[in-house]
mmCIF file of C-alpha atoms in Angstrom:
data_model
loop_
_atom_site.group_PDB
_atom_site.id
_atom_site.type_symbol
_atom_site.label_atom_id
_atom_site.label_comp_id
_atom_site.label_asym_id
_atom_site.label_seq_id
_atom_site.Cartn_x
_atom_site.Cartn_y
_atom_site.Cartn_z
ATOM 1 C CA MET Q 18 88.274 20.188 -5.643
ATOM 2 C CA SER Q 19 91.750 18.027 -7.290
ATOM 3 C CA THR Q 20 91.269 14.947 -9.481
ATOM 4 C CA ALA Q 21 92.522 13.046 -6.283
ATOM 5 C CA GLU Q 22 90.001 14.457 -4.123
ATOM 6 C CA LEU Q 23 87.346 13.853 -6.374
ATOM 7 C CA ARG Q 24 88.306 10.127 -6.930
ATOM 8 C CA VAL Q 25 87.637 10.244 -3.366
ATOM 9 C CA ALA Q 26 84.515 11.519 -3.621
ATOM 10 C CA ARG Q 27 83.419 9.396 -6.017
ATOM 11 C CA ASP Q 28 84.260 6.206 -4.446
ATOM 12 C CA GLU Q 29 82.646 6.775 -1.432
ATOM 13 C CA PHE Q 30 80.121 7.588 -3.124
ATOM 14 C CA GLN Q 31 79.399 4.435 -4.274
ATOM 15 C CA ARG Q 32 80.552 2.805 -1.675
ATOM 16 C CA PHE Q 33 77.180 4.650 -0.005
ATOM 17 C CA LEU Q 34 74.811 3.775 -2.781
ATOM 18 C CA LEU Q 35 76.612 -0.328 -2.348
ATOM 19 C CA GLU Q 36 74.704 -0.511 0.963
ATOM 20 C CA TYR Q 37 71.526 -0.014 -0.838
ATOM 21 C CA ARG Q 38 72.195 -1.819 -3.846
ATOM 22 C CA PHE Q 39 73.317 -4.588 -0.260
ATOM 23 C CA GLY Q 40 69.471 -4.027 1.716
ATOM 24 C CA LEU Q 41 67.792 -3.908 -2.332
ATOM 25 C CA GLN Q 42 68.918 -6.800 -3.220
ATOM 26 C CA GLU Q 43 68.104 -8.842 0.909
ATOM 27 C CA VAL Q 44 64.789 -7.765 0.439
ATOM 28 C CA GLU Q 45 64.659 -8.388 -3.629
ATOM 29 C CA THR Q 46 65.617 -12.617 -1.862
ATOM 30 C CA LYS Q 47 62.930 -12.338 0.357
ATOM 31 C CA ILE Q 48 60.162 -11.840 -2.250
ATOM 32 C CA ALA Q 49 61.368 -14.779 -4.467
ATOM 33 C CA ILE Q 50 60.901 -17.299 -1.566
ATOM 34 C CA LEU Q 51 57.515 -15.783 -0.942
ATOM 35 C CA ARG Q 52 56.837 -16.400 -4.604
ATOM 36 C CA ASP Q 53 58.615 -19.701 -4.711
ATOM 37 C CA GLU Q 54 56.659 -21.064 -1.989
ATOM 38 C CA PHE Q 55 53.197 -19.646 -3.039
ATOM 39 C CA GLN Q 56 54.112 -21.892 -6.212
ATOM 40 C CA TYR Q 57 55.178 -24.308 -4.673
ATOM 41 C CA MET Q 58 52.911 -24.899 -1.745
ATOM 42 C CA HIS Q 59 49.517 -23.767 -3.002
ATOM 43 C CA ASP Q 60 50.400 -23.799 -6.995
ATOM 44 C CA TYR Q 61 49.185 -19.890 -6.807
ATOM 45 C CA ASN Q 62 51.513 -16.971 -7.552
ATOM 46 C CA PRO Q 63 50.443 -13.592 -6.207
ATOM 47 C CA ILE Q 64 53.016 -11.996 -7.600
ATOM 48 C CA GLU Q 65 52.818 -10.188 -11.467
ATOM 49 C CA HIS Q 66 55.836 -8.320 -11.218
ATOM 50 C CA VAL Q 67 58.726 -7.263 -8.907
ATOM 51 C CA SER Q 68 60.800 -4.074 -10.262
ATOM 52 C CA SER Q 69 63.658 -2.380 -8.676
ATOM 53 C CA ARG Q 70 66.206 0.410 -8.214
ATOM 54 C CA VAL Q 71 68.952 2.569 -6.568
ATOM 55 C CA LYS Q 72 68.538 6.136 -7.038
ATOM 56 C CA SER Q 73 71.144 8.179 -8.696
ATOM 57 C CA PRO Q 74 73.935 10.508 -7.669
ATOM 58 C CA ASP Q 75 72.680 12.878 -9.685
ATOM 59 C CA SER Q 76 68.929 11.705 -8.087
ATOM 60 C CA ILE Q 77 70.191 12.237 -4.430
ATOM 61 C CA VAL Q 78 71.874 14.857 -4.930
ATOM 62 C CA GLU Q 79 68.813 16.609 -6.167
ATOM 63 C CA LYS Q 80 66.970 15.895 -3.394
ATOM 64 C CA VAL Q 81 69.421 16.874 -1.068
ATOM 65 C CA ALA Q 82 68.662 20.376 -2.765
ATOM 66 C CA ARG Q 83 65.420 20.223 -3.303
ATOM 67 C CA LYS Q 84 64.788 19.545 0.490
ATOM 68 C CA GLY Q 85 66.876 22.116 1.874
ATOM 69 C CA ILE Q 86 69.377 17.939 3.232
ATOM 70 C CA GLU Q 87 72.661 18.993 4.813
ATOM 71 C CA PRO Q 88 75.189 17.589 1.956
ATOM 72 C CA GLY Q 89 76.620 14.835 3.799
ATOM 73 C CA PHE Q 90 75.940 10.986 3.983
ATOM 74 C CA ASP Q 91 74.828 11.083 7.871
ATOM 75 C CA ALA Q 92 72.025 13.803 6.819
ATOM 76 C CA ILE Q 93 71.188 11.676 3.724
ATOM 77 C CA ARG Q 94 70.975 8.328 5.609
ATOM 78 C CA GLU Q 95 68.491 10.302 8.028
ATOM 79 C CA ARG Q 96 66.162 12.324 6.075
ATOM 80 C CA ILE Q 97 65.701 10.174 2.380
ATOM 81 C CA THR Q 98 64.342 6.560 3.430
ATOM 82 C CA ASP Q 99 63.467 5.882 -0.916
ATOM 83 C CA ILE Q 100 67.141 5.459 -2.051
ATOM 84 C CA ALA Q 101 66.405 1.818 -2.436
ATOM 85 C CA GLY Q 102 63.588 0.946 -3.837
ATOM 86 C CA ILE Q 103 61.539 -1.853 -4.385
ATOM 87 C CA ARG Q 104 57.575 -2.312 -6.492
ATOM 88 C CA ILE Q 105 55.975 -5.421 -6.222
ATOM 89 C CA THR Q 106 52.006 -5.410 -8.861
ATOM 90 C CA THR Q 107 50.043 -7.871 -7.794
ATOM 91 C CA SER Q 108 46.993 -9.251 -9.372
ATOM 92 C CA PHE Q 109 44.888 -8.608 -6.683
ATOM 93 C CA THR Q 110 44.421 -5.663 -3.369
ATOM 94 C CA ALA Q 111 44.188 -8.907 -1.272
ATOM 95 C CA ASP Q 112 47.538 -10.071 -2.749
ATOM 96 C CA ALA Q 113 49.476 -6.805 -1.793
ATOM 97 C CA TYR Q 114 47.944 -6.612 1.587
ATOM 98 C CA ARG Q 115 49.312 -10.260 2.481
ATOM 99 C CA LEU Q 116 52.741 -10.177 1.659
ATOM 100 C CA PHE Q 117 53.283 -7.047 3.014
ATOM 101 C CA ASP Q 118 52.272 -9.004 6.178
ATOM 102 C CA LEU Q 119 53.717 -12.084 5.417
ATOM 103 C CA LEU Q 120 57.414 -9.363 4.123
ATOM 104 C CA THR Q 121 56.983 -6.959 7.800
ATOM 105 C CA ALA Q 122 56.452 -10.510 9.658
ATOM 106 C CA GLN Q 123 59.638 -11.310 9.460
ATOM 107 C CA ASP Q 124 62.167 -11.248 11.973
ATOM 108 C CA ASP Q 125 64.734 -8.473 10.669
ATOM 109 C CA ILE Q 126 62.495 -7.025 8.478
ATOM 110 C CA THR Q 127 61.827 -3.728 11.388
ATOM 111 C CA VAL Q 128 58.830 -1.533 9.706
ATOM 112 C CA LEU Q 129 59.758 2.246 9.722
ATOM 113 C CA ARG Q 130 56.444 3.764 7.960
ATOM 114 C CA VAL Q 131 53.144 3.379 6.363
ATOM 115 C CA LYS Q 132 50.921 5.122 4.033
ATOM 116 C CA ASP Q 133 47.880 3.528 2.197
ATOM 117 C CA TYR Q 134 46.850 4.797 -0.168
ATOM 118 C CA ILE Q 135 44.808 2.037 -1.555
ATOM 119 C CA ALA Q 136 42.489 2.640 1.276
ATOM 120 C CA GLU Q 137 42.727 6.490 1.307
ATOM 121 C CA PRO Q 138 43.919 7.154 -2.850
ATOM 122 C CA LYS Q 139 45.489 10.407 -3.046
ATOM 123 C CA PRO Q 140 43.640 13.250 -4.663
ATOM 124 C CA ASN Q 141 44.263 12.624 -8.063
ATOM 125 C CA GLY Q 142 43.681 8.911 -7.719
ATOM 126 C CA TYR Q 143 46.531 7.270 -7.215
ATOM 127 C CA LYS Q 144 46.653 4.236 -4.672
ATOM 128 C CA SER Q 145 49.369 1.792 -3.671
ATOM 129 C CA LEU Q 146 50.227 0.212 -0.257
ATOM 130 C CA HIS Q 147 53.686 1.726 0.431
ATOM 131 C CA ALA Q 148 56.171 1.191 3.692
ATOM 132 C CA ILE Q 149 59.877 2.344 4.388
ATOM 133 C CA VAL Q 150 61.352 -1.144 6.063
ATOM 134 C CA GLU Q 151 65.121 -1.760 7.443
ATOM 135 C CA VAL Q 152 66.873 -4.679 6.728
ATOM 136 C CA PRO Q 153 70.225 -5.551 8.441
ATOM 137 C CA VAL Q 154 73.201 -6.229 5.501
ATOM 138 C CA PHE Q 155 76.441 -8.285 6.432
ATOM 139 C CA LEU Q 156 79.474 -6.440 5.996
ATOM 140 C CA SER Q 157 83.352 -7.266 5.652
ATOM 141 C CA THR Q 158 82.974 -4.090 9.161
ATOM 142 C CA GLY Q 159 79.630 -5.157 10.516
ATOM 143 C CA PRO Q 160 76.154 -4.873 9.991
ATOM 144 C CA VAL Q 161 74.320 -2.141 9.019
ATOM 145 C CA SER Q 162 70.834 -1.547 8.619
ATOM 146 C CA VAL Q 163 69.343 -0.303 5.076
ATOM 147 C CA PRO Q 164 66.377 1.673 4.389
ATOM 148 C CA VAL Q 165 64.526 -0.042 1.849
ATOM 149 C CA GLU Q 166 60.838 1.628 0.560
ATOM 150 C CA VAL Q 167 58.250 -1.341 -1.377
ATOM 151 C CA GLN Q 168 55.612 -0.163 -2.862
ATOM 152 C CA PHE Q 169 52.521 -2.764 -3.236
ATOM 153 C CA ARG Q 170 49.762 -2.395 -5.964
ATOM 154 C CA THR Q 171 48.351 -4.096 -7.868
ATOM 155 C CA ILE Q 172 48.166 -3.885 -12.126
ATOM 156 C CA ALA Q 173 45.762 -1.898 -12.685
ATOM 157 C CA MET Q 174 47.083 1.055 -9.557
ATOM 158 C CA ASP Q 175 50.353 0.070 -11.708
ATOM 159 C CA PHE Q 176 49.351 0.896 -15.054
ATOM 160 C CA TRP Q 177 47.781 3.684 -13.796
ATOM 161 C CA ALA Q 178 50.296 5.329 -11.869
ATOM 162 C CA SER Q 179 52.700 4.600 -14.974
ATOM 163 C CA LEU Q 180 49.971 6.199 -17.407
ATOM 164 C CA GLU Q 181 50.195 9.508 -15.200
ATOM 165 C CA HIS Q 182 53.892 9.631 -14.904
ATOM 166 C CA LYS Q 183 53.791 9.409 -18.489
ATOM 167 C CA ILE Q 184 51.563 12.568 -18.453
ATOM 168 C CA TYR Q 185 52.754 14.675 -15.565
ATOM 169 C CA TYR Q 186 56.271 13.753 -17.684
ATOM 170 C CA LYS Q 187 54.877 15.130 -20.666
ATOM 171 C CA PHE Q 188 53.346 18.392 -19.914
ATOM 172 C CA GLU Q 189 56.459 18.676 -17.436
ATOM 173 C CA ARG Q 190 54.152 18.863 -14.262
ATOM 174 C CA GLN Q 191 51.767 21.964 -15.828
ATOM 175 C CA VAL Q 192 48.949 19.710 -16.796
ATOM 176 C CA PRO Q 193 45.644 20.705 -18.212
ATOM 177 C CA ALA Q 194 42.722 20.746 -15.473
ATOM 178 C CA GLU Q 195 40.246 18.332 -17.868
ATOM 179 C CA LEU Q 196 43.126 15.969 -18.679
ATOM 180 C CA LEU Q 197 43.788 16.003 -14.400
ATOM 181 C CA GLY Q 198 39.507 15.067 -14.313
ATOM 182 C CA GLU Q 199 39.710 11.755 -17.386
ATOM 183 C CA LEU Q 200 42.778 10.672 -15.127
ATOM 184 C CA LYS Q 201 40.595 11.136 -11.684
ATOM 185 C CA ASP Q 202 38.116 9.571 -13.974
ATOM 186 C CA ALA Q 203 40.153 6.534 -14.913
ATOM 187 C CA ALA Q 204 41.597 5.703 -11.340
ATOM 188 C CA ASP Q 205 38.140 5.103 -11.017
ATOM 189 C CA SER Q 206 37.522 3.144 -13.238
ATOM 190 C CA ALA Q 207 40.413 1.531 -12.417
ATOM 191 C CA ALA Q 208 39.650 0.581 -8.730
ATOM 192 C CA VAL Q 209 36.154 -0.937 -10.253
ATOM 193 C CA LEU Q 210 37.986 -3.332 -11.959
ATOM 194 C CA ASP Q 211 40.437 -4.075 -9.215
ATOM 195 C CA ALA Q 212 36.554 -4.722 -7.484
ATOM 196 C CA ARG Q 213 35.396 -6.109 -9.673
ATOM 197 C CA MET Q 214 38.510 -8.944 -11.019
ATOM 198 C CA GLU Q 215 38.946 -9.268 -6.782
ATOM 199 C CA ARG Q 216 35.385 -10.796 -6.104
ATOM 200 C CA LEU Q 217 35.661 -12.998 -9.846
ATOM 201 C CA HIS Q 218 39.274 -14.254 -7.532
ATOM 202 C CA ARG Q 219 37.191 -15.294 -5.156
ATOM 203 C CA GLU Q 220 34.413 -16.924 -5.771
ATOM 204 C CA LEU Q 221 36.416 -18.907 -7.897
ATOM 205 C CA HIS Q 222 38.789 -19.765 -5.392
ATOM 206 C CA GLY Q 223 37.607 -18.072 -2.176
ATOM 207 C CA SER Q 224 39.967 -16.007 -0.622
ATOM 208 C CA GLY Q 225 41.272 -13.959 3.385
ATOM 209 C CA GLY Q 226 41.262 -10.590 2.302
ATOM 210 C CA ARG Q 227 42.895 -8.064 5.090
ATOM 211 C CA PRO Q 228 41.583 -5.137 6.692
ATOM 212 C CA PRO Q 229 44.231 -1.861 5.709
ATOM 213 C CA VAL Q 230 46.934 -1.446 6.798
ATOM 214 C CA SER Q 231 47.018 1.705 10.059
ATOM 215 C CA SER Q 232 47.150 4.939 8.155
ATOM 216 C CA ARG Q 233 50.170 6.791 8.894
ATOM 217 C CA ILE Q 234 52.205 9.525 7.485
ATOM 218 C CA LEU Q 235 54.711 9.221 5.386
ATOM 219 C CA THR Q 236 57.024 11.746 4.623
ATOM 220 C CA VAL Q 237 60.220 11.038 2.234
#
């Protein structure tokens, strides 16, 4: 491939990723508005932290190869739905569900898939509410629909997931069985802490929780 062809390929990839950056900004703005409204109307902020990212070209290429996806933008757009991702950390489990409801009730948000790992944790203890939503982005060339992965989890869930990630990275995913057992115990302890703190919060302030969203398989 010539230098000119490499530049064209690079520019096309950057343009492709730009749509995901804009989609992410749309969802981030919606979350910021909900946070500020809660603070103003209820003197309460259900969101502790928000982080976001767009996958790097290297990460996308690696996933394309791992999943055997045809290396074209249309195939990547269809098969990989977590290129843009946002994580919302809340104080309490009820807040995670409440924010999910408020975000997905908006007219321009389309829910593609949901997996409720809070109601049904993974065998290793991982808990989080995952949703793939689609949001319109209005470009000079016209509107495009962009998928964004949104994760909702409590502080305790997020702390456990961060520790688990570091351990798997350190052991190159070959984690000793005894350490896996300790991780599961830690996840159970985090769940107990979440339940206790939520109960205290309700006793102090009162709140209406909600039942878990319906669980559907999330394929990413």
